[in-house]
Amino acid sequence: MTNDPGPDREQVQREVYRKVVTIRFAELRIREHVEKEGFGGFWHPGIGQEGLQVGAVSAMQDDDYLYYAHRGLGYAFAKGMPLEPLFGDLLGRANGSTRGKGGGTVHFADASRHVLGQGGTLGSNFVMGAGTAAASQLLRDGRVTVVFFGDGASGRGTWHEAALQASVWKLPVVWICENNGWALSARFTEQSPTEHVADRAPAYGMPGVVVDGQDAMAVHDATAEAIDRARRGEGPTLIEAKTLRIRGHYEGDRQPYRDDPVLGDEIPNDPVHRLGESIPDDVRRGIDAEARSQVEQAFGAALAAPRADRSVIFEDVWA
Amino acid sequence: MTTTSAAATGVAGGTERVIGYSRAINEALAEEMRRDERVWMMGQDIGRLGGVFGLTRGLLDEFGPLRVRDTAINETFIVGGAAGAALAGTIPVVELQFADFLFTAADEIFHKLAKWRYMHGGQFTMPVVVRLPSGVVGGAGAEHSQSLETIAMHVAGLKVAVPATPSDAKGLLKAAIRDPDPVLFFEHKGLYRVKGPVPESDEHVVPFGSARVARPGNDLTVVATGLMVDRAVAAAEQLAPHGIDVEVIDPRTLVPLDIDTIVASVERTHRLMVVHEASRTAGFGAEIATQVQERAFFALDAPVWRVCGTDTPLPQDPELEQACIPSTDEIVAAARALAAI
Ligand SMILES: Cc1ncc(C[n+]2csc(CCOP(=O)(O)OP(=O)(O)O)c2C)c(N)n1
Ligand SMILES: [Mg+2]
């Protein structure tokens, strides 16, 4: 782990900024679409959490494996997936990565970039991620698996089964909990006996790290350290990134259950601003303009793409 | 034990050895692991012990602890981990100690294995085999004795094998390991000690979706699987002297199901009975009966009957337990009555 502000780090931070701001524009564009046009499914906005997602994934190598969570597009985009298939999946278009089976809450994937997808049942990625890491250990391919999950998903029993086995076998896997304080209407503080999810890590003989999720570079560094450790054969790490769920569980959720100040538009400790601070204004404006047009172009292309033919219903059941 | 002819096993010529069903499974595992380095196994007590039923004996010594891995008691990891390991280019063959534990790993089986490829637009294959010691074995109780193959059949995306002979156990398991799709492999615990001829070849692979005629006959078709195949054949031998010539068909795999062979048989015999150990209601017998009447209603001279396990949990007592699954006598009585209609 390095905190040296050398030229490499500046470059990493600039690239993290570019991706975070791109996803921010994507978030806003999708929200606009959901509000104006409606949506065949549930869009779980990740606005405000993009920094930790991009920061963490930016510490991965290209051939490391990713299991993302449902809160936004930051993870997959940071791993290199282009925007157009991501939007295509959301909008149920044939150009989506699932070739039209998506729509709303989706299972986008990109085998070539080792984005392995997502299960619709929370917590299923714990055991799958450990298994993927077991395959890497067997094949000695030097790859690390990174698994994202929410504070709510941390309650699943699959966590226990996966964490225990991964630690005993010293599997190359890194678990990243996005603790945004809420699991739909369930407040984290009411569902956890300890202050942090990471407090559970010592029971499994693995490091538990709490990091400020609004500080993308801090999450990057914590993830880089955990990945190094995993790659050295020293086993898994549990990272907990503290963040906030800015919007509802899904876009359109009126959140009657929520008695903390409903944030809506304001993003405290906005990762976009924190990352952008050290970038010269003109450079930043250039990056922003480029990101905005990239989003517009990709969203337009996805909207213009055809919906899938019904024949896809019968495709891909079997190899 | 079935007197399986060479023709019935699909082996033309070649030498055969008589080995046990357990040994056949063990050989299939060893041969496939030798053939393909990506094949590996995990499960509870499969390494040092060689499995609670002894199926994996000797494999740890030959293949080492990274390819024959003893896990904690964690069925969701065994199956879900296999799913994840398949996505990373390996071929996991995992064992649940009892088929009943597929409920313990239900999310992993029915969601991850069955649907991952589909949900993700066909970008991945899911070459996982889950070995499931199944059925009544004598006092194992309500949660260690069930026949759950129909449940596996109902959820799209899973292939389902139900071998009844050593030859099929070996050949189907080799086919399962080579299959890019997930396979639930229901081994019948009551057959583990049964011996039979198995072709002497590393390439004895029994294709999925091809039924076996366990006994040819002309008067009545009986479809049976697993432990029930031998009982149906024994029933047929008892009925033959009474002028009832029973054809016994073992589908060998339920997904895919070789309904063509069953329909062709019914078109000759005009009568069908399905025998299964699993509970009667909504068992695979109901599915086969429906498909046959859809395709061959006018070939039927009588209603399709089922002889099945009771619609109850299985009692732990071995004697009561046997009373819950079809006996040879019950099959004889039902076949006699059906033939008389
Ligand atoms: C096993 C399972 N239980 C419940 C759900 C329904 N569900 C989807 S998201 C969610 C809340 C998840 O909270 P958290 O893990 O904290 O993630 P967040 O939404 O806050 O990002 C629930 C209850 C599900 N998809 N899977
Ligand atoms: Mg949450």
XYZ file of C-alpha atoms and ligand atoms in Angstrom:
687
model
C 0.000 0.000 0.000
C 1.314 3.380 -0.890
C 0.127 6.840 -0.049
C 2.938 8.534 -1.930
C 1.426 11.181 -4.149
C 3.797 10.155 -6.965
C 2.896 10.544 -10.630
C 1.429 7.028 -10.793
C -0.915 7.765 -7.996
C -1.993 11.010 -9.579
C -2.789 9.082 -12.720
C -4.728 6.448 -10.802
C -6.716 9.129 -9.014
C -7.486 10.916 -12.250
C -8.682 7.679 -13.813
C -10.795 6.918 -10.739
C -12.252 10.409 -10.997
C -13.042 9.929 -14.671
C -14.883 6.695 -13.989
C -16.696 8.026 -10.932
C -17.912 11.104 -12.722
C -18.979 9.024 -15.716
C -21.051 6.800 -13.468
C -22.476 9.885 -11.766
C -23.740 11.150 -15.107
C -25.062 7.684 -15.843
C -26.896 7.675 -12.498
C -28.506 11.005 -13.276
C -29.421 9.941 -16.800
C -31.036 6.727 -15.606
C -32.947 8.555 -12.880
C -34.269 10.982 -15.444
C -35.380 8.088 -17.618
C -37.080 6.258 -14.748
C -38.891 9.412 -13.647
C -40.030 10.408 -17.124
C -40.546 7.147 -18.931
C -41.045 4.579 -16.190
C -39.168 1.374 -16.036
C -39.809 -2.323 -16.362
C -38.210 -3.363 -13.125
C -36.362 -1.802 -10.233
C -33.423 0.509 -10.581
C -31.360 0.520 -7.384
C -29.491 3.809 -7.536
C -25.895 3.802 -6.395
C -25.455 7.547 -6.425
C -22.982 8.566 -3.749
C -21.482 5.065 -3.598
C -19.659 5.270 -6.939
C -16.387 6.314 -5.333
C -15.939 3.214 -3.238
C -17.001 0.943 -6.103
C -14.615 2.450 -8.609
C -11.847 2.891 -6.057
C -11.943 -0.770 -5.088
C -12.228 -2.167 -8.607
C -9.400 0.058 -9.781
C -7.106 -1.891 -7.485
C -7.899 -5.089 -9.399
C -5.938 -6.459 -12.323
C -7.656 -7.093 -15.627
C -7.879 -10.835 -15.162
C -9.046 -10.726 -11.548
C -12.651 -11.849 -11.074
C -15.511 -9.578 -10.051
C -18.855 -10.325 -8.409
C -20.651 -7.006 -8.088
C -23.706 -5.966 -6.066
C -26.981 -4.414 -7.158
C -26.319 -0.800 -6.239
C -25.506 0.885 -9.511
C -23.081 0.394 -12.349
C -19.816 1.580 -10.820
C -18.352 -1.860 -10.300
C -18.787 -3.243 -13.797
C -17.889 -0.017 -15.560
C -14.708 0.268 -13.505
C -13.822 -3.283 -14.542
C -13.914 -2.149 -18.135
C -17.425 -2.930 -19.331
C -18.604 -0.338 -21.834
C -21.691 1.689 -20.939
C -23.795 0.700 -23.899
C -24.360 -2.954 -22.968
C -24.943 -1.918 -19.345
C -27.660 0.511 -20.387
C -28.908 -2.035 -22.894
C -29.435 -4.555 -20.110
C -31.252 -2.028 -17.941
C -33.548 -1.032 -20.761
C -34.179 -4.581 -21.958
C -32.493 -4.064 -25.282
C -30.944 -6.640 -27.557
C -27.584 -4.875 -27.300
C -27.383 -5.559 -23.566
C -24.762 -7.940 -22.278
C -27.554 -10.445 -21.626
C -28.760 -9.903 -25.195
C -32.163 -8.706 -24.172
C -33.032 -10.834 -21.162
C -32.280 -7.983 -18.761
C -34.543 -5.102 -17.902
C -34.475 -3.157 -14.664
C -32.587 -5.169 -12.114
C -30.165 -7.056 -14.246
C -27.482 -9.647 -14.390
C -25.021 -7.992 -16.693
C -21.839 -9.911 -17.265
C -18.738 -9.800 -19.369
C -16.856 -13.071 -19.465
C -13.930 -11.509 -21.328
C -13.428 -8.934 -18.587
C -14.074 -11.452 -15.829
C -17.235 -9.738 -14.681
C -18.897 -12.933 -13.541
C -22.394 -11.629 -12.923
C -24.757 -11.440 -10.004
C -27.242 -13.709 -8.313
C -30.719 -12.391 -7.647
C -30.612 -13.867 -4.171
C -28.482 -11.742 -1.884
C -25.515 -13.534 -0.416
C -25.212 -16.120 -3.151
C -22.050 -14.422 -4.340
C -20.249 -15.186 -1.059
C -20.041 -18.894 -1.785
C -19.596 -18.450 -5.501
C -16.754 -16.012 -4.973
C -14.994 -18.400 -2.617
C -15.421 -21.153 -5.203
C -13.993 -19.009 -7.964
C -11.011 -18.317 -5.735
C -10.666 -22.048 -5.057
C -10.447 -22.586 -8.815
C -7.691 -19.970 -9.029
C -5.840 -21.701 -6.247
C -6.132 -25.043 -8.039
C -5.124 -23.640 -11.423
C -2.432 -21.407 -9.891
C -3.591 -18.645 -12.223
C -2.642 -15.862 -9.800
C -6.089 -14.284 -9.982
C -7.967 -12.738 -7.098
C -11.755 -12.659 -6.751
C -13.463 -9.554 -5.394
C -17.006 -9.848 -4.036
C -19.221 -6.848 -3.238
C -22.213 -7.031 -0.923
C -24.389 -4.788 1.197
C -24.757 -4.488 4.943
C -28.090 -6.277 4.610
C -26.610 -9.196 2.697
C -24.036 -9.601 5.466
C -26.792 -11.319 7.435
C -26.938 -14.308 5.101
C -25.677 -17.662 6.359
C -23.776 -18.145 3.127
C -21.358 -15.549 4.467
C -20.433 -17.870 7.301
C -19.968 -20.898 5.068
C -17.915 -18.998 2.522
C -15.810 -16.977 4.953
C -14.909 -19.957 7.082
C -13.862 -22.125 4.151
C -12.059 -19.299 2.378
C -10.038 -18.521 5.457
C -9.198 -22.151 6.232
C -8.069 -22.692 2.635
C -6.436 -19.244 2.388
C -8.348 -18.522 -0.774
C -7.510 -15.443 -2.857
C -10.750 -13.566 -2.283
C -11.546 -10.068 -1.027
C -14.987 -9.261 0.381
C -16.128 -5.661 0.195
C -19.141 -4.635 2.236
C -20.829 -1.432 1.150
C -22.385 -0.411 4.411
C -24.859 2.284 3.438
C -26.780 2.042 6.680
C -29.925 0.526 5.199
C -31.172 -2.757 3.832
C -34.394 -1.694 2.205
C -36.287 -0.535 5.339
C -33.997 -2.237 7.857
C -31.586 0.000 9.643
C -28.118 -1.495 10.003
C -27.808 -0.425 13.622
C -30.940 -2.432 14.434
C -29.735 -5.549 12.668
C -26.157 -5.728 13.855
C -24.961 -6.432 17.388
C -21.642 -4.758 16.639
C -20.811 -1.358 15.268
C -19.131 -2.719 12.179
C -19.640 -5.655 9.836
C -15.846 -5.870 9.825
C -15.957 -6.719 13.539
C -16.992 -10.229 12.473
C -13.778 -10.852 10.526
C -11.541 -11.873 13.461
C -13.852 -14.799 14.211
C -12.860 -16.168 10.809
C -9.194 -15.488 11.317
C -9.112 -12.814 8.650
C -8.395 -9.103 8.775
C -11.406 -6.806 8.996
C -10.834 -3.296 7.723
C -13.133 -0.302 8.103
C -12.634 2.429 5.568
C -14.369 5.686 4.651
C -16.401 4.741 1.614
C -16.663 8.331 0.444
C -12.899 8.415 0.071
C -12.358 6.509 -3.150
C -8.599 6.462 -2.879
C -8.712 5.158 0.691
C -10.918 2.298 -0.526
C -8.525 1.772 -3.423
C -5.594 1.485 -1.048
C -7.345 -0.842 1.371
C -8.414 -3.046 -1.533
C -4.947 -3.031 -3.073
C -3.483 -4.209 0.200
C -6.096 -6.951 0.579
C -5.560 -8.073 -3.017
C -1.806 -8.236 -2.515
C -2.305 -10.303 0.583
C -4.679 -12.634 -1.259
C -2.286 -12.982 -4.185
C 0.545 -13.821 -1.821
C -1.531 -16.781 -0.653
C -2.350 -15.320 2.755
C -6.087 -15.579 2.388
C -9.160 -13.374 2.411
C -9.837 -9.930 3.853
C -13.127 -8.313 4.789
C -13.279 -4.620 3.930
C -16.184 -2.515 5.099
C -16.662 0.770 3.301
C -18.868 3.153 5.244
C -21.210 4.991 2.945
C -24.746 6.286 2.771
C -27.788 5.296 0.787
C -28.680 8.630 -0.716
C -31.869 7.616 -2.523
C -34.535 5.034 -1.876
C -33.977 1.317 -2.124
C -35.137 1.634 -5.699
C -35.798 4.786 -7.674
C -39.364 5.736 -6.803
C -39.214 4.295 -3.275
C -40.945 6.916 -1.116
C -39.125 5.631 1.970
C -41.927 6.068 4.533
C -39.765 4.003 6.896
C -36.882 6.393 6.831
C -36.504 8.692 9.799
C -32.966 9.856 9.221
C -32.845 12.973 7.090
C -33.769 11.729 3.647
C -30.986 13.017 1.557
C -32.441 13.047 -1.914
C -30.001 15.123 -3.863
C -27.389 16.204 -1.407
C -24.415 13.875 -1.162
C -22.346 14.442 1.961
C -18.672 13.909 1.337
C -19.402 13.517 -2.331
C -16.669 11.310 -3.811
C -16.845 13.294 -7.022
C -15.793 16.462 -5.221
C -13.198 14.784 -3.078
C -11.526 13.200 -6.065
C -11.844 16.300 -8.168
C -10.258 18.689 -5.665
C -6.698 18.010 -6.692
C -7.355 18.014 -10.423
C -6.780 21.356 -12.170
C -10.092 22.980 -13.162
C -9.542 22.948 -16.890
C -8.495 19.293 -16.879
C -11.485 18.392 -14.763
C -13.898 20.256 -16.992
C -12.496 18.383 -19.951
C -12.978 15.038 -18.236
C -16.527 15.984 -17.213
C -17.524 17.053 -20.709
C -16.122 13.876 -22.189
C -17.900 11.737 -19.564
C -21.206 13.471 -20.106
C -21.131 13.003 -23.848
C -20.056 9.385 -23.472
C -23.104 8.750 -21.279
C -25.461 10.581 -23.607
C -24.152 8.740 -26.625
C -24.342 5.313 -24.980
C -27.780 5.895 -23.486
C -29.073 7.105 -26.842
C -27.652 4.049 -28.565
C -29.263 1.742 -26.007
C -32.621 3.486 -26.339
C -32.423 3.176 -30.106
C -31.539 -0.508 -29.998
C -34.294 -3.037 -30.629
C -35.901 -5.026 -27.892
C -35.067 -8.698 -27.925
C -37.009 -11.130 -30.031
C -39.108 -13.601 -28.065
C -36.913 -16.394 -29.318
C -34.357 -15.455 -26.638
C -36.707 -16.978 -24.075
C -35.613 -20.376 -25.271
C -31.949 -19.564 -25.713
C -29.153 -20.336 -23.256
C -31.070 -22.778 -21.067
C -28.503 -25.373 -22.102
C -24.970 -25.073 -23.418
C -29.429 -58.375 -9.685
C -30.336 -57.554 -13.241
C -28.979 -59.948 -15.793
C -28.020 -57.125 -18.094
C -27.145 -58.362 -21.528
C -24.429 -56.768 -23.598
C -27.093 -55.559 -26.002
C -28.982 -53.868 -23.183
C -25.944 -51.898 -22.041
C -25.314 -50.757 -25.561
C -21.908 -52.368 -25.681
C -21.160 -54.346 -28.770
C -18.362 -56.827 -28.250
C -15.505 -55.743 -25.988
C -14.693 -57.261 -22.660
C -16.642 -56.723 -19.495
C -15.855 -57.062 -15.815
C -18.310 -57.603 -13.033
C -17.870 -54.809 -10.495
C -20.001 -53.039 -7.905
C -22.003 -49.864 -8.472
C -19.756 -48.071 -5.951
C -16.613 -49.266 -7.679
C -18.053 -48.141 -11.023
C -18.583 -44.628 -9.694
C -15.120 -44.560 -8.156
C -13.592 -45.619 -11.471
C -15.510 -42.984 -13.389
C -14.218 -40.287 -11.039
C -10.619 -41.511 -11.234
C -10.631 -41.916 -14.993
C -12.119 -38.496 -15.630
C -9.689 -36.849 -13.216
C -6.805 -38.548 -15.011
C -8.156 -37.511 -18.395
C -8.755 -33.853 -17.540
C -6.761 -31.878 -14.976
C -9.574 -29.371 -14.589
C -11.757 -31.992 -12.916
C -11.686 -31.840 -9.113
C -13.885 -32.765 -6.211
C -15.010 -31.388 -2.899
C -17.382 -32.534 -0.214
C -17.562 -33.671 3.373
C -15.311 -36.565 4.362
C -14.501 -37.444 0.745
C -10.727 -37.271 1.207
C -9.259 -38.863 4.277
C -12.294 -41.093 4.826
C -13.075 -41.745 1.170
C -16.694 -40.683 1.584
C -19.325 -41.866 4.044
C -20.298 -44.534 1.532
C -16.705 -45.154 0.455
C -17.241 -43.886 -3.074
C -14.135 -41.705 -3.242
C -11.697 -44.115 -1.600
C -8.132 -43.826 -2.851
C -8.704 -40.623 -4.801
C -7.000 -38.345 -2.267
C -3.847 -40.457 -2.503
C -3.799 -40.353 -6.266
C -4.852 -36.756 -6.880
C -3.788 -34.874 -3.759
C -5.590 -32.530 -1.399
C -6.165 -29.718 -3.889
C -8.186 -31.929 -6.219
C -9.942 -33.994 -3.574
C -10.883 -31.416 -0.965
C -12.535 -32.073 2.340
C -14.832 -29.209 3.235
C -16.433 -28.044 6.436
C -20.123 -28.835 6.895
C -21.231 -26.190 4.457
C -23.556 -27.375 1.705
C -24.152 -23.889 0.311
C -20.426 -23.546 -0.160
C -20.016 -27.023 -1.652
C -22.563 -26.306 -4.365
C -22.270 -22.529 -4.664
C -18.501 -22.789 -4.556
C -18.659 -25.357 -7.322
C -20.709 -22.923 -9.385
C -18.114 -20.213 -8.869
C -15.262 -22.605 -9.616
C -16.940 -23.659 -12.848
C -17.033 -20.023 -13.978
C -13.260 -19.891 -13.518
C -12.523 -22.765 -15.864
C -12.603 -25.858 -13.684
C -14.962 -28.834 -13.626
C -16.097 -29.468 -10.057
C -17.656 -32.789 -9.129
C -19.069 -32.345 -5.662
C -20.728 -34.696 -3.235
C -23.532 -33.961 -0.836
C -23.517 -36.701 1.760
C -27.221 -37.310 1.205
C -29.416 -36.235 -1.691
C -31.824 -34.766 0.850
C -29.304 -31.999 1.474
C -30.132 -30.503 -1.871
C -32.694 -28.569 0.130
C -29.864 -27.294 2.311
C -28.200 -25.959 -0.817
C -31.403 -25.228 -2.708
C -30.566 -21.657 -3.696
C -27.240 -22.810 -5.051
C -28.743 -25.742 -6.966
C -31.972 -24.319 -8.317
C -30.803 -20.748 -8.835
C -27.049 -20.635 -9.355
C -26.415 -23.925 -11.138
C -29.676 -23.975 -13.035
C -29.946 -20.349 -14.105
C -26.551 -18.659 -14.156
C -25.947 -19.328 -17.814
C -29.456 -18.249 -18.767
C -29.564 -15.106 -16.641
C -26.261 -13.924 -18.048
C -27.189 -14.268 -21.690
C -25.321 -17.500 -22.332
C -21.912 -16.055 -21.527
C -20.965 -18.876 -19.198
C -21.256 -22.607 -19.020
C -21.860 -24.391 -15.743
C -20.074 -27.754 -15.910
C -20.819 -28.955 -12.387
C -21.796 -32.441 -11.254
C -23.506 -32.818 -7.897
C -23.392 -36.410 -6.677
C -26.414 -37.214 -4.554
C -26.670 -40.470 -2.585
C -30.377 -41.010 -2.800
C -33.236 -43.224 -1.697
C -34.050 -45.654 1.041
C -31.112 -47.554 2.513
C -32.441 -48.889 5.803
C -33.213 -46.692 8.745
C -31.618 -43.456 7.596
C -34.770 -41.506 8.370
C -37.020 -38.928 6.795
C -34.244 -36.466 5.992
C -31.672 -38.954 4.700
C -33.731 -41.251 2.478
C -35.775 -39.275 0.007
C -35.984 -39.628 -3.743
C -36.012 -36.033 -4.924
C -35.328 -36.433 -8.614
C -38.713 -35.066 -9.661
C -38.017 -31.798 -7.899
C -34.804 -31.505 -9.857
C -36.756 -32.269 -13.023
C -39.207 -29.438 -12.469
C -36.703 -26.590 -12.479
C -35.366 -25.809 -15.923
C -31.619 -25.826 -16.350
C -30.628 -29.008 -14.527
C -29.894 -32.371 -16.087
C -30.926 -35.347 -13.995
C -29.363 -38.812 -14.001
C -30.756 -41.811 -12.112
C -28.453 -44.777 -12.823
C -29.740 -48.238 -11.888
C -26.795 -50.477 -12.807
C -23.021 -50.363 -12.335
C -22.567 -49.948 -16.064
C -24.918 -46.983 -16.212
C -23.505 -45.493 -13.018
C -20.078 -45.406 -14.592
C -21.092 -44.425 -18.099
C -23.558 -41.750 -17.040
C -21.153 -40.226 -14.527
C -18.488 -39.953 -17.205
C -21.023 -38.327 -19.507
C -22.074 -35.980 -16.695
C -18.503 -34.850 -16.049
C -18.022 -34.168 -19.771
C -21.295 -32.266 -20.020
C -21.061 -28.458 -20.058
C -24.371 -28.211 -18.184
C -25.031 -28.847 -14.491
C -25.999 -32.419 -13.652
C -27.696 -33.719 -10.540
C -26.485 -37.296 -10.275
C -28.793 -39.391 -8.093
C -26.921 -42.491 -6.961
C -29.170 -44.976 -5.228
C -27.718 -45.889 -1.848
C -29.487 -49.235 -1.966
C -27.576 -50.123 -5.134
C -24.059 -49.287 -3.946
C -23.250 -52.955 -3.213
C -24.940 -54.371 -6.292
C -22.599 -55.895 -8.867
C -22.941 -56.071 -12.611
C -21.011 -56.187 -15.853
C -19.237 -53.002 -16.882
C -17.422 -52.592 -20.199
C -13.658 -52.565 -19.927
C -12.968 -49.187 -21.481
C -11.980 -45.664 -20.487
C -14.483 -44.473 -23.039
C -17.572 -46.175 -21.654
C -19.781 -43.098 -21.778
C -23.566 -43.499 -21.667
C -25.268 -40.614 -23.436
C -27.980 -38.690 -21.588
C -31.494 -38.988 -22.968
C -31.346 -42.594 -24.052
C -33.519 -45.068 -22.193
C -32.480 -48.673 -21.641
C -34.817 -51.592 -22.163
C -34.025 -53.568 -19.027
C -36.320 -56.398 -20.113
C -38.116 -56.681 -23.426
C -41.802 -57.654 -23.427
C -45.045 -57.288 -25.343
C -48.018 -57.022 -22.999
C -47.338 -54.167 -20.617
C -44.749 -51.402 -20.377
C -43.316 -50.635 -16.955
C -41.145 -47.543 -16.573
C -38.948 -47.696 -13.496
C -35.793 -46.035 -12.179
C -33.113 -46.667 -9.582
C -33.835 -49.415 -7.079
C -37.212 -50.011 -8.731
C -35.688 -51.295 -11.964
C -34.544 -54.562 -10.416
C -37.860 -54.940 -8.620
C -39.763 -54.380 -11.844
C -37.599 -56.916 -13.682
C -38.095 -59.412 -10.846
C -41.839 -58.793 -11.070
C -41.718 -59.359 -14.810
C -39.973 -62.703 -14.331
C -42.704 -63.772 -11.897
C -45.431 -62.729 -14.321
C -43.941 -64.355 -17.421
C -45.087 -67.902 -16.563
C -48.622 -66.487 -16.192
C -48.623 -65.228 -19.740
C -47.985 -61.563 -18.949
C -44.943 -60.408 -20.849
C -43.726 -57.157 -19.245
C -41.331 -54.736 -20.890
C -39.266 -52.792 -18.352
C -37.824 -49.469 -19.464
C -35.274 -47.559 -17.424
C -35.085 -43.968 -18.685
C -31.626 -43.587 -17.044
C -31.911 -39.803 -17.228
C -35.043 -37.808 -16.444
C -33.658 -34.635 -18.007
C -33.402 -35.115 -20.880
C -36.149 -37.739 -20.914
C -36.252 -40.315 -23.702
C -40.018 -40.236 -24.069
C -39.774 -41.624 -27.615
C -38.624 -45.024 -26.405
C -41.449 -45.118 -23.857
C -44.097 -44.074 -26.387
C -42.838 -46.594 -28.943
C -43.095 -49.327 -26.320
C -46.633 -48.322 -25.314
C -47.658 -48.351 -28.961
C -46.732 -52.037 -28.966
C -47.962 -53.070 -25.512
C -50.950 -50.685 -25.181
C -50.521 -50.530 -21.426
C -48.289 -48.406 -19.174
C -47.389 -48.455 -15.522
C -44.801 -46.200 -13.877
C -42.982 -47.376 -10.768
C -41.042 -45.003 -8.585
C -39.721 -44.894 -5.062
C -40.463 -41.179 -4.750
C -43.771 -40.050 -3.303
C -46.703 -40.519 -5.599
C -48.150 -37.031 -5.857
C -46.602 -34.950 -8.614
C -43.817 -37.471 -9.021
C -42.195 -38.073 -12.388
C -44.755 -40.829 -12.988
C -47.389 -38.136 -13.379
C -45.271 -36.406 -15.996
C -44.613 -39.577 -17.956
C -48.289 -40.563 -17.816
C -49.287 -37.171 -19.139
C -46.762 -37.122 -21.933
C -47.764 -40.606 -23.037
C -51.487 -39.811 -23.139
C -50.734 -36.601 -25.035
C -48.781 -38.495 -27.653
C -50.356 -41.947 -27.706
C -53.828 -41.721 -26.188
C -55.397 -43.993 -28.773
C -52.689 -46.613 -28.335
C -53.732 -47.076 -24.701
C -56.128 -49.912 -23.876
C -56.217 -49.043 -20.188
C -55.532 -46.137 -17.850
C -51.919 -45.400 -16.968
C -51.178 -46.570 -13.450
C -48.602 -45.567 -10.909
C -46.990 -47.678 -8.210
C -45.118 -45.258 -6.003
C -43.800 -44.302 -2.622
C -46.341 -43.166 -0.074
C -47.286 -39.514 0.299
C -45.725 -39.444 3.736
C -42.347 -38.706 5.224
C -40.283 -41.877 5.578
C -40.285 -43.460 9.032
C -36.895 -44.214 10.503
C -37.701 -47.863 11.244
C -36.298 -50.013 8.423
C -39.330 -52.304 8.256
C -41.858 -49.479 8.169
C -39.673 -47.730 5.651
C -39.847 -50.661 3.211
C -43.623 -50.556 3.537
C -43.489 -47.004 2.139
C -41.872 -47.913 -1.171
C -43.051 -50.293 -3.893
C -42.164 -53.947 -3.351
C -41.835 -56.578 -6.042
C -45.105 -58.112 -4.805
C -46.945 -54.821 -5.199
C -45.584 -54.401 -8.698
C -46.673 -57.952 -9.575
C -50.173 -57.386 -8.210
C -50.624 -54.057 -9.947
C -49.284 -55.345 -13.258
C -51.591 -58.360 -13.113
C -54.610 -56.137 -12.473
C -53.646 -53.657 -15.150
C -53.074 -56.391 -17.716
C -56.571 -57.693 -16.980
C -58.315 -54.424 -17.772
C -31.884 -13.721 -0.254
C -32.598 -12.437 -0.557
N -33.401 -11.890 0.376
C -34.053 -10.729 0.108
C -33.924 -10.108 -1.112
C -34.692 -8.832 -1.421
N -33.799 -7.655 -1.313
C -33.148 -7.177 -2.386
S -32.105 -5.923 -2.028
C -32.539 -5.975 -0.394
C -31.863 -5.050 0.591
C -30.382 -5.254 0.528
O -29.708 -4.455 1.452
P -28.145 -4.342 1.406
O -27.547 -5.690 1.301
O -27.738 -3.515 2.559
O -27.835 -3.633 0.027
P -28.291 -2.166 -0.417
O -29.618 -2.333 -1.074
O -28.349 -1.311 0.798
O -27.256 -1.741 -1.365
C -33.500 -6.964 -0.171
C -34.110 -7.244 1.142
C -33.093 -10.736 -2.067
N -32.925 -10.226 -3.293
N -32.433 -11.884 -1.765
Mg -27.393 -1.476 2.627
